[in-house]
PDB file of C-alpha atoms in Angstrom:
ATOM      1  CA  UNK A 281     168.982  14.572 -53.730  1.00 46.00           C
ATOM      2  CA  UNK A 282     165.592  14.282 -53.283  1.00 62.00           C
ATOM      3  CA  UNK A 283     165.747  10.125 -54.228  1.00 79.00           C
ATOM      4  CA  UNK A 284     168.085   9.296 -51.461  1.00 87.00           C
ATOM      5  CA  UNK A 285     167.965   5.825 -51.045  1.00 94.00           C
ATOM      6  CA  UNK A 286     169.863   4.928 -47.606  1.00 96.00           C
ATOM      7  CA  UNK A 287     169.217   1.151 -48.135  1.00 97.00           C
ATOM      8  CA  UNK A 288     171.444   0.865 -51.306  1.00 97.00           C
ATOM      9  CA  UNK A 289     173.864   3.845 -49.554  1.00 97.00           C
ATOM     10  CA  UNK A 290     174.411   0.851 -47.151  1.00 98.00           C
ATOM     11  CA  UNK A 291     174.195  -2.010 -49.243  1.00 98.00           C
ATOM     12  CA  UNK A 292     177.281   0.332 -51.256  1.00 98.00           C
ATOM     13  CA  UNK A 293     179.395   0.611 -48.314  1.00 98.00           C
ATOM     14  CA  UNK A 294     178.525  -2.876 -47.464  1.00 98.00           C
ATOM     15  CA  UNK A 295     180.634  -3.820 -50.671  1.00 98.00           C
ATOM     16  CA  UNK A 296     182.979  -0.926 -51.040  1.00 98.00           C
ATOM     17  CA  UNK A 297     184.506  -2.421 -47.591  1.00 98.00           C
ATOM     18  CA  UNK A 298     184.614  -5.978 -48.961  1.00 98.00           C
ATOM     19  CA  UNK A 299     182.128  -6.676 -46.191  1.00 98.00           C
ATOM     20  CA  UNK A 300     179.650  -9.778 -46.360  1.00 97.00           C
ATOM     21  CA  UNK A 301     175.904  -9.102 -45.061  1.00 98.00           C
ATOM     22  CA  UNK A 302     176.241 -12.172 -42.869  1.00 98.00           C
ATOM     23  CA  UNK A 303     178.964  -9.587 -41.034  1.00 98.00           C
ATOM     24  CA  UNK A 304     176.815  -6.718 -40.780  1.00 98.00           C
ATOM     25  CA  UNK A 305     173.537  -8.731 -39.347  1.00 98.00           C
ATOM     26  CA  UNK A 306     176.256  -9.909 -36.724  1.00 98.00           C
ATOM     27  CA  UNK A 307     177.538  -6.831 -35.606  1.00 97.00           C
ATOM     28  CA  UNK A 308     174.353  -5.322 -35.245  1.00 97.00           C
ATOM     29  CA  UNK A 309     172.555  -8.235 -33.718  1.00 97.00           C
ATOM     30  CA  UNK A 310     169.684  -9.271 -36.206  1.00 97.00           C
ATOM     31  CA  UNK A 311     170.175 -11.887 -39.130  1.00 96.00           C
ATOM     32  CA  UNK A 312     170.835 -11.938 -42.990  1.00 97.00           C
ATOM     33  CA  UNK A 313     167.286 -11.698 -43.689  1.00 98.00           C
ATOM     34  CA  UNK A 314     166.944  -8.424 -41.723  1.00 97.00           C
ATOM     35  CA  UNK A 315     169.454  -6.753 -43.654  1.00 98.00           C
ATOM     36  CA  UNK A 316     168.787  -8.160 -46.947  1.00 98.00           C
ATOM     37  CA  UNK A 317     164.835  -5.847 -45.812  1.00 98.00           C
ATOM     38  CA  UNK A 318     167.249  -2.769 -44.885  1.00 98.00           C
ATOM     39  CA  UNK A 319     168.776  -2.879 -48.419  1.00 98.00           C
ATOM     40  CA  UNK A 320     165.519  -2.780 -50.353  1.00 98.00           C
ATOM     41  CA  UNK A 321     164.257   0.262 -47.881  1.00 96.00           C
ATOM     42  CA  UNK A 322     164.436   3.719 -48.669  1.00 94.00           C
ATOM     43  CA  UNK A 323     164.072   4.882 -44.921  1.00 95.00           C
ATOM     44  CA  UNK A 324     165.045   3.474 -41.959  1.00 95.00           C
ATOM     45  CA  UNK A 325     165.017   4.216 -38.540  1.00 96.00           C
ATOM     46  CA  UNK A 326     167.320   6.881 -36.716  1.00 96.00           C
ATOM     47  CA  UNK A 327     168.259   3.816 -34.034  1.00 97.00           C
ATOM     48  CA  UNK A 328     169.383   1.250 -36.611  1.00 97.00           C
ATOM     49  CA  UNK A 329     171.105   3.552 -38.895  1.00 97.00           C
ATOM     50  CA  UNK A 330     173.181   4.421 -36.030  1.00 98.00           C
ATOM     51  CA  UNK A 331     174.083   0.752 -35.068  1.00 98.00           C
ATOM     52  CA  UNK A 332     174.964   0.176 -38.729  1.00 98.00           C
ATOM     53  CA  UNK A 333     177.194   3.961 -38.884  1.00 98.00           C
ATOM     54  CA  UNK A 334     179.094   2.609 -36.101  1.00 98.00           C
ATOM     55  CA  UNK A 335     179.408  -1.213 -37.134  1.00 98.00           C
ATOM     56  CA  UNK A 336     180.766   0.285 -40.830  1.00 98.00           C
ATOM     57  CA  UNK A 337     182.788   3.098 -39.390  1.00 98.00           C
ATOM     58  CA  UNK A 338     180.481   5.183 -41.495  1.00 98.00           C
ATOM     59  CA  UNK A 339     178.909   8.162 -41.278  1.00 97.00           C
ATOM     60  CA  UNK A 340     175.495   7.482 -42.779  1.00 96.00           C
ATOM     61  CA  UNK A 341     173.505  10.405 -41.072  1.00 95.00           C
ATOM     62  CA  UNK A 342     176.319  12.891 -43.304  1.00 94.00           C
ATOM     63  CA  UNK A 343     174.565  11.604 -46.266  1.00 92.00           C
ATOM     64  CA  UNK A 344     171.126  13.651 -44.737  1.00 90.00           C
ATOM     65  CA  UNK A 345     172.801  16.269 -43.531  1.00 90.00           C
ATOM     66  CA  UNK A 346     174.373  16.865 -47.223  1.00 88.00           C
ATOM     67  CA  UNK A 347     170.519  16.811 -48.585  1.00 85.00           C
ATOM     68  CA  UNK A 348     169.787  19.279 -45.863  1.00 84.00           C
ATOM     69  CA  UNK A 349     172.254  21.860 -46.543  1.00 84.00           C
ATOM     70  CA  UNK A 350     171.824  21.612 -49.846  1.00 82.00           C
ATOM     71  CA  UNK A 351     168.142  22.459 -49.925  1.00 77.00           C
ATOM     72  CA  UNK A 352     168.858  25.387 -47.526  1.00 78.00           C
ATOM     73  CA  UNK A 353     171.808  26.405 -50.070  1.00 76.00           C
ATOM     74  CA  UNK A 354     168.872  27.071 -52.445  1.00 69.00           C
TER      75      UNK A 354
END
């Protein structure tokens, strides 16, 4: 899907996990504010998305992978 949007992927899992943002800017180290930024963002950087995969128990870099293979598929 070319109009992956890894902010709102986040923000999603943020919510499916009946998570609060205040959580998530604690467990990575940053506050509210930052994350409220990462949810409006369409990219982010390979360094955070890791810290947030492994705060969520999530697997956020699958979600590229997925777009990769299926562009190769075609």
């Amino acid at each position: 899907n070319e109009d992956l949007h890894i902010g709102k992927e986040i923000q999603r899992v943020v919510k499916a996990q009946g998570r609060k943002t205040a959580w998530l800017a604690e467990q990575i180290g940053c506050n509210r504010n930052n994350i409220y930024n990462i949810y409006t963002r369409d990219w982010i950087d390979t360094k955070t998305l890791l810290h947030i995969s492994n705060a969520l128990e999530y697997d956020f870099f699958a979600i590229y992978s997925k777009q990769i293979k299926s562009k190769s598929a075609k």
